[in-house]
């Protein structure tokens, strides 16, 4: 064997080993193709109804894998038992919806049919980044249970997404050390000096929600001044929700921006309830609805199956299970709720939140100005 | 099985020829392989992202970079200078104004603050690491080798574990303040300050300094010191003139690596110090989250230029330092505690005080984490470990199970070791020989340290996971286990080189030359002479390769792409799903146990080989 051939052989082997695969996008279609695995069988499926079908669902990892409870397992087995020959396959990309926005943008095929766990800011970012919509418009008539979705949680003006649950941002505090925080003004006063932990709104959902709540309260001309007062009163802004919550659990501070479902966990883990009191500032809670949508490019069979799946998720039983297992509030008005859940999950008297139109074009600037104010 | 024949079959002669050929070519081949790996898993992906900074929307432009450099938020008072570099008169007059005002502290912006905290972190890491290296290399005591093996441990801990450990150890009512209380001091509010960030950076990087310097110190030739002493030098003089110059490259390597790491620090600052302590990397992350790649790339380019600048200064210094060429007879170690009375000597008292400090800073947070894994609201519990067992036995296919995480971590780390160690050694040997190719390769292999992990992450996603489009609708994609191992190896070479090069550099050239004169091939001389004499450095390098692979998070999650290739740190992050620290700290404890055992084995195997030879 001569040297050149040897090098070519070595190089070829190494190259083939490293390059996991050479794959082929579906040629004639410029849209990313969805669900390659089921393409072959879908047509047959619509004819005789007995062929295998797969619905690939992208979501965030704690929907499947949270240490206490997660709804993923129940949703999969229940839906599969109700729908013969259907398999639910989960995907949890590290960067969430961004993963699919980028794939769509780069025209790379992606193996997911629907996305579960979409926030308002995700949808705005997808629309800002892409020329075409990442999601299909929904056929609401095909989702009977959609009529029970609470109108105050809807956030897409173009009818592409359906909310399936919501959380509320509130204060969680230790009543042994603090009186109940009731207003935004209180947080800037001596009594609450050096007590509050909040999150970086650049990277954390509750952090962003709390920031938006202050903008809702003080307006875009007044919120930075309010945050200056908070900073003077020694608010501590850490990175993620986890950073703040672990500091709270270590009793570094007696108050943290968190979710109003905190007591469900506290009860489940046998925690001292006095350290898990809820404070609804101005009798409000900032809502953080999570929605689901079908990716653009799904074929008709997949699209129909996706609508069936949405209908299932909005059924009273599934809404109750998701509320219990995901520890979030249902998005519908007729969920079958568990006693443990209704006892410990508290809803704020009044819900506030900005919808798509109010946030579009503003969100990034608001967050950036805020972050510069804090870090500067 | 072919039947025996008189003449060896053609394939045997070919393979003998081939193996001789491979051995002869092993140095260049490893170098080519290293270059190829770096190109695929580092230079190509980061290149894609960096290009966005200078060619946004397809047309070359300096706009993105200019907008960073002229923004006072990023560069403070320098913004004006960058905005109008030719207005020399104005700049001079504002400089004069500043001097006239009595040198008020100038605002250096986000980038200035990032550099400032990195300098402080570097000083702290060197100051804390050096005494450790001194004790480990100069004293003999029970458990020294074990301790030496475990110095690398902090390196593998996920940031969130360190944060949880620090919260537990240094909180208002935590063990640290209780200890202070015992001696009538404190309490101190350490969390959420610059000090705690610097300490956390020292937690990661002081062991790095200690490890590098210990390896160098153990390779110091005792005869050089004896010669100096016999010529009348006092011990301090001999230290300054003979030992210190031999340690300098290692100390500097530790300092430079610490600076570069802490310059692009991200999770630790936000977890322990908060947004007020934000670094440039925090802003890069936020741009990436908004998918504003141009702005992210512009910030990353500035960040990288500063880091590369520091690295280059160091590489220049290092190049002039290798090859003192003396056969190593290691320095004798003194007993740490020869007698009870010796405990009262100032040197031993100082060591005692240092040990207490090390216990608080290093053992404290790790022990707090272990305690957390065994504690529930009602005291002691094994329920968090029961959760892991449960997940292992009854977990769904789409859930993360502990054993595959342990197995994958060990497999990837073993493979990284197998790939990076030989290649790193080859680069080190060529580097020491002053070979141009070696220096170039070293520089190429070291540069990845200077690049933002977040930027590399998005580059890997776009370049390798999404793949490169080929004609006909095909894409070439690089994901899966091999890609992860390659990425880990690319992150590892510089550490192997930094550890091995000083040790190889001190190997007596005349020994190698004698062996060559007696007919040994270059490779044989390296394997039989140079490497055994450089064992300390190689073992240290191996430990780093292993540790980096175990602790790596960003590229692992991206290249694994939702498959079954998750590792222990990924499992730790996943188990942080809801409001109890328990399962994540239990997984973290397993991570600690598995990696400690690995390091002890690496050290034993490595030094066992050294003894035999």
PDB file of C-alpha atoms in Angstrom, chain A residues 1 3 6-7 17-25 61-62 64-69 72-73 76 90 92 94-95 98-99 101-103 106-108 121 125 129 177 197 200 202-203 205 208 231 235-239 241-243 245-247 249-254 258-259 261-262 265 269-271 364 368 370-372 374-376, chain B residues 14 18 21-22 24-25 29 40 71 73-74 110 160 164 167-168 170-173 189 191-192 266 270-276 278 282-283 285-292 372 377-378 387 391 396 398-400 458 461-462 465-466 470 472-479 482-483 486 553 557 561 574-581 583:
ATOM      1  CA  UNK A   1       0.000   0.000   0.000  1.00  0.00           C
ATOM      2  CA  UNK A   3       1.588   6.187   1.448  1.00  0.00           C
ATOM      3  CA  UNK A   6      -2.831   4.759   3.291  1.00  0.00           C
ATOM      4  CA  UNK A   7      -3.448   8.330   4.310  1.00  0.00           C
ATOM      5  CA  UNK A  17     -16.573   7.790  12.008  1.00  0.00           C
ATOM      6  CA  UNK A  18     -16.725  11.412  13.027  1.00  0.00           C
ATOM      7  CA  UNK A  19     -19.344  12.574  10.642  1.00  0.00           C
ATOM      8  CA  UNK A  20     -22.209  10.816  12.331  1.00  0.00           C
ATOM      9  CA  UNK A  21     -24.194  10.729   9.183  1.00  0.00           C
ATOM     10  CA  UNK A  22     -24.902  12.182   5.849  1.00  0.00           C
ATOM     11  CA  UNK A  23     -28.577  12.757   5.801  1.00  0.00           C
ATOM     12  CA  UNK A  24     -30.894  13.882   3.110  1.00  0.00           C
ATOM     13  CA  UNK A  25     -33.537  16.544   3.410  1.00  0.00           C
ATOM     14  CA  UNK A  61     -37.287  18.632  30.066  1.00  0.00           C
ATOM     15  CA  UNK A  62     -39.093  19.040  33.384  1.00  0.00           C
ATOM     16  CA  UNK A  64     -40.928  14.701  31.354  1.00  0.00           C
ATOM     17  CA  UNK A  65     -38.278  14.372  33.981  1.00  0.00           C
ATOM     18  CA  UNK A  66     -38.898  16.481  37.086  1.00  0.00           C
ATOM     19  CA  UNK A  67     -37.738  14.801  40.302  1.00  0.00           C
ATOM     20  CA  UNK A  68     -41.131  14.878  42.040  1.00  0.00           C
ATOM     21  CA  UNK A  69     -43.766  14.507  39.369  1.00  0.00           C
ATOM     22  CA  UNK A  72     -45.002  13.313  30.369  1.00  0.00           C
ATOM     23  CA  UNK A  73     -45.465   9.690  31.303  1.00  0.00           C
ATOM     24  CA  UNK A  76     -48.045   9.487  26.682  1.00  0.00           C
ATOM     25  CA  UNK A  90     -40.764  13.179  23.157  1.00  0.00           C
ATOM     26  CA  UNK A  92     -36.315  18.012  24.675  1.00  0.00           C
ATOM     27  CA  UNK A  94     -31.480  22.064  25.256  1.00  0.00           C
ATOM     28  CA  UNK A  95     -32.278  25.495  23.827  1.00  0.00           C
ATOM     29  CA  UNK A  98     -34.789  28.443  19.766  1.00  0.00           C
ATOM     30  CA  UNK A  99     -33.613  25.088  18.505  1.00  0.00           C
ATOM     31  CA  UNK A 101     -36.410  28.547  15.114  1.00  0.00           C
ATOM     32  CA  UNK A 102     -32.799  28.070  14.057  1.00  0.00           C
ATOM     33  CA  UNK A 103     -33.475  24.820  12.242  1.00  0.00           C
ATOM     34  CA  UNK A 106     -31.328  27.233   8.252  1.00  0.00           C
ATOM     35  CA  UNK A 107     -33.743  25.057   6.334  1.00  0.00           C
ATOM     36  CA  UNK A 108     -32.767  21.926   8.253  1.00  0.00           C
ATOM     37  CA  UNK A 121     -41.817  35.775  24.248  1.00  0.00           C
ATOM     38  CA  UNK A 125     -38.982  35.769  18.893  1.00  0.00           C
ATOM     39  CA  UNK A 129     -36.549  35.927  13.393  1.00  0.00           C
ATOM     40  CA  UNK A 177     -39.272  36.887  59.448  1.00  0.00           C
ATOM     41  CA  UNK A 197     -34.325  37.570  45.824  1.00  0.00           C
ATOM     42  CA  UNK A 200     -32.140  37.897  35.903  1.00  0.00           C
ATOM     43  CA  UNK A 202     -32.442  38.138  30.542  1.00  0.00           C
ATOM     44  CA  UNK A 203     -32.468  34.413  31.155  1.00  0.00           C
ATOM     45  CA  UNK A 205     -38.982  33.135  32.946  1.00  0.00           C
ATOM     46  CA  UNK A 208     -38.809  38.314  33.101  1.00  0.00           C
ATOM     47  CA  UNK A 231     -31.759  48.308  44.283  1.00  0.00           C
ATOM     48  CA  UNK A 235     -32.781  43.577  46.158  1.00  0.00           C
ATOM     49  CA  UNK A 236     -30.576  40.676  45.072  1.00  0.00           C
ATOM     50  CA  UNK A 237     -30.866  39.581  41.438  1.00  0.00           C
ATOM     51  CA  UNK A 238     -29.270  36.204  40.754  1.00  0.00           C
ATOM     52  CA  UNK A 239     -29.199  34.214  37.521  1.00  0.00           C
ATOM     53  CA  UNK A 241     -34.894  30.655  39.224  1.00  0.00           C
ATOM     54  CA  UNK A 242     -32.834  27.824  40.691  1.00  0.00           C
ATOM     55  CA  UNK A 243     -30.048  30.146  41.819  1.00  0.00           C
ATOM     56  CA  UNK A 245     -34.558  29.330  45.099  1.00  0.00           C
ATOM     57  CA  UNK A 246     -31.556  27.420  46.411  1.00  0.00           C
ATOM     58  CA  UNK A 247     -30.383  30.621  48.126  1.00  0.00           C
ATOM     59  CA  UNK A 249     -33.847  27.292  50.772  1.00  0.00           C
ATOM     60  CA  UNK A 250     -30.509  27.966  52.491  1.00  0.00           C
ATOM     61  CA  UNK A 251     -32.272  30.834  54.301  1.00  0.00           C
ATOM     62  CA  UNK A 252     -29.966  33.445  52.865  1.00  0.00           C
ATOM     63  CA  UNK A 253     -32.955  35.731  52.339  1.00  0.00           C
ATOM     64  CA  UNK A 254     -36.575  35.483  53.532  1.00  0.00           C
ATOM     65  CA  UNK A 258     -41.429  32.425  42.519  1.00  0.00           C
ATOM     66  CA  UNK A 259     -44.677  30.693  41.576  1.00  0.00           C
ATOM     67  CA  UNK A 261     -47.952  26.838  43.369  1.00  0.00           C
ATOM     68  CA  UNK A 262     -45.039  26.741  45.808  1.00  0.00           C
ATOM     69  CA  UNK A 265     -44.313  21.297  46.590  1.00  0.00           C
ATOM     70  CA  UNK A 269     -41.892  17.504  50.558  1.00  0.00           C
ATOM     71  CA  UNK A 270     -43.063  17.927  54.140  1.00  0.00           C
ATOM     72  CA  UNK A 271     -41.589  21.442  54.437  1.00  0.00           C
ATOM     73  CA  UNK A 364     -36.029  43.144  24.201  1.00  0.00           C
ATOM     74  CA  UNK A 368     -31.945  45.345  28.006  1.00  0.00           C
ATOM     75  CA  UNK A 370     -33.342  47.039  32.871  1.00  0.00           C
ATOM     76  CA  UNK A 371     -30.252  44.821  32.763  1.00  0.00           C
ATOM     77  CA  UNK A 372     -28.019  47.800  31.992  1.00  0.00           C
ATOM     78  CA  UNK A 374     -28.754  46.826  37.300  1.00  0.00           C
ATOM     79  CA  UNK A 375     -25.336  45.876  35.952  1.00  0.00           C
ATOM     80  CA  UNK A 376     -24.142  49.395  35.144  1.00  0.00           C
TER      81      UNK A 376
ATOM     82  CA  UNK B  14       2.481  -5.310   4.027  1.00  0.00           C
ATOM     83  CA  UNK B  18       2.778  -0.659   7.497  1.00  0.00           C
ATOM     84  CA  UNK B  21       5.722   3.019   8.702  1.00  0.00           C
ATOM     85  CA  UNK B  22       3.072   3.993  11.247  1.00  0.00           C
ATOM     86  CA  UNK B  24       7.928   6.194  12.013  1.00  0.00           C
ATOM     87  CA  UNK B  25       5.094   8.503  11.197  1.00  0.00           C
ATOM     88  CA  UNK B  29       0.163  11.554  12.157  1.00  0.00           C
ATOM     89  CA  UNK B  40     -13.900  20.035  12.896  1.00  0.00           C
ATOM     90  CA  UNK B  71     -20.674  51.901  23.924  1.00  0.00           C
ATOM     91  CA  UNK B  73     -21.738  50.494  28.945  1.00  0.00           C
ATOM     92  CA  UNK B  74     -19.226  47.989  27.596  1.00  0.00           C
ATOM     93  CA  UNK B 110     -18.723  45.697  31.571  1.00  0.00           C
ATOM     94  CA  UNK B 160     -24.814  24.857  40.119  1.00  0.00           C
ATOM     95  CA  UNK B 164     -25.383  25.193  46.224  1.00  0.00           C
ATOM     96  CA  UNK B 167     -24.833  28.859  49.671  1.00  0.00           C
ATOM     97  CA  UNK B 168     -24.826  26.134  52.303  1.00  0.00           C
ATOM     98  CA  UNK B 170     -21.161  30.550  53.590  1.00  0.00           C
ATOM     99  CA  UNK B 171     -24.763  31.575  54.246  1.00  0.00           C
ATOM    100  CA  UNK B 172     -25.614  33.770  57.205  1.00  0.00           C
ATOM    101  CA  UNK B 173     -26.175  30.843  59.570  1.00  0.00           C
ATOM    102  CA  UNK B 189     -22.061  38.466  54.870  1.00  0.00           C
ATOM    103  CA  UNK B 191     -22.687  35.842  49.596  1.00  0.00           C
ATOM    104  CA  UNK B 192     -23.647  38.198  46.772  1.00  0.00           C
ATOM    105  CA  UNK B 266     -20.820  32.984  33.412  1.00  0.00           C
ATOM    106  CA  UNK B 270     -24.916  35.059  38.279  1.00  0.00           C
ATOM    107  CA  UNK B 271     -25.516  32.316  40.825  1.00  0.00           C
ATOM    108  CA  UNK B 272     -23.403  33.712  43.640  1.00  0.00           C
ATOM    109  CA  UNK B 273     -22.978  37.396  42.898  1.00  0.00           C
ATOM    110  CA  UNK B 274     -25.931  38.274  40.728  1.00  0.00           C
ATOM    111  CA  UNK B 275     -26.534  40.643  37.863  1.00  0.00           C
ATOM    112  CA  UNK B 276     -24.625  43.480  39.512  1.00  0.00           C
ATOM    113  CA  UNK B 278     -22.345  40.611  35.369  1.00  0.00           C
ATOM    114  CA  UNK B 282     -23.679  37.200  30.549  1.00  0.00           C
ATOM    115  CA  UNK B 283     -24.423  39.661  27.753  1.00  0.00           C
ATOM    116  CA  UNK B 285     -25.700  34.631  26.559  1.00  0.00           C
ATOM    117  CA  UNK B 286     -28.573  37.061  26.522  1.00  0.00           C
ATOM    118  CA  UNK B 287     -27.895  37.958  22.853  1.00  0.00           C
ATOM    119  CA  UNK B 288     -27.795  34.286  21.922  1.00  0.00           C
ATOM    120  CA  UNK B 289     -31.087  33.718  23.722  1.00  0.00           C
ATOM    121  CA  UNK B 290     -32.620  36.451  21.602  1.00  0.00           C
ATOM    122  CA  UNK B 291     -30.962  34.851  18.569  1.00  0.00           C
ATOM    123  CA  UNK B 292     -29.180  38.135  17.876  1.00  0.00           C
ATOM    124  CA  UNK B 372     -27.682  18.102  51.633  1.00  0.00           C
ATOM    125  CA  UNK B 377     -37.135  18.454  56.091  1.00  0.00           C
ATOM    126  CA  UNK B 378     -37.116  16.009  59.014  1.00  0.00           C
ATOM    127  CA  UNK B 387     -35.256   8.414  43.929  1.00  0.00           C
ATOM    128  CA  UNK B 391     -35.350   6.227  38.184  1.00  0.00           C
ATOM    129  CA  UNK B 396     -39.032   5.677  31.182  1.00  0.00           C
ATOM    130  CA  UNK B 398     -37.216   9.324  27.688  1.00  0.00           C
ATOM    131  CA  UNK B 399     -36.068  10.015  31.233  1.00  0.00           C
ATOM    132  CA  UNK B 400     -32.528  10.353  32.481  1.00  0.00           C
ATOM    133  CA  UNK B 458     -24.120  27.753  19.075  1.00  0.00           C
ATOM    134  CA  UNK B 461     -25.258  23.487  16.802  1.00  0.00           C
ATOM    135  CA  UNK B 462     -25.241  25.330  13.507  1.00  0.00           C
ATOM    136  CA  UNK B 465     -25.620  19.293  14.471  1.00  0.00           C
ATOM    137  CA  UNK B 466     -27.484  21.043  11.671  1.00  0.00           C
ATOM    138  CA  UNK B 470     -24.216  19.519   0.170  1.00  0.00           C
ATOM    139  CA  UNK B 472     -28.648  17.366  -3.894  1.00  0.00           C
ATOM    140  CA  UNK B 473     -30.280  18.075  -0.560  1.00  0.00           C
ATOM    141  CA  UNK B 474     -27.701  16.103   1.424  1.00  0.00           C
ATOM    142  CA  UNK B 475     -26.237  17.347   4.665  1.00  0.00           C
ATOM    143  CA  UNK B 476     -23.111  16.202   6.406  1.00  0.00           C
ATOM    144  CA  UNK B 477     -23.703  16.151  10.123  1.00  0.00           C
ATOM    145  CA  UNK B 478     -21.410  15.449  13.048  1.00  0.00           C
ATOM    146  CA  UNK B 479     -23.154  14.357  16.233  1.00  0.00           C
ATOM    147  CA  UNK B 482     -17.600  10.309  18.545  1.00  0.00           C
ATOM    148  CA  UNK B 483     -18.328  13.997  18.154  1.00  0.00           C
ATOM    149  CA  UNK B 486     -13.625  14.773  19.796  1.00  0.00           C
ATOM    150  CA  UNK B 553     -21.486  20.325  29.830  1.00  0.00           C
ATOM    151  CA  UNK B 557     -25.726  18.468  25.582  1.00  0.00           C
ATOM    152  CA  UNK B 561     -28.912  16.017  20.619  1.00  0.00           C
ATOM    153  CA  UNK B 574     -31.931  17.562  34.954  1.00  0.00           C
ATOM    154  CA  UNK B 575     -32.660  16.503  38.510  1.00  0.00           C
ATOM    155  CA  UNK B 576     -32.907  20.151  39.516  1.00  0.00           C
ATOM    156  CA  UNK B 577     -36.441  20.135  38.156  1.00  0.00           C
ATOM    157  CA  UNK B 578     -38.444  21.280  41.146  1.00  0.00           C
ATOM    158  CA  UNK B 579     -38.093  22.675  44.595  1.00  0.00           C
ATOM    159  CA  UNK B 580     -35.908  20.241  46.444  1.00  0.00           C
ATOM    160  CA  UNK B 581     -32.144  20.146  46.310  1.00  0.00           C
ATOM    161  CA  UNK B 583     -32.057  14.399  43.982  1.00  0.00           C
TER     162      UNK B 583
END
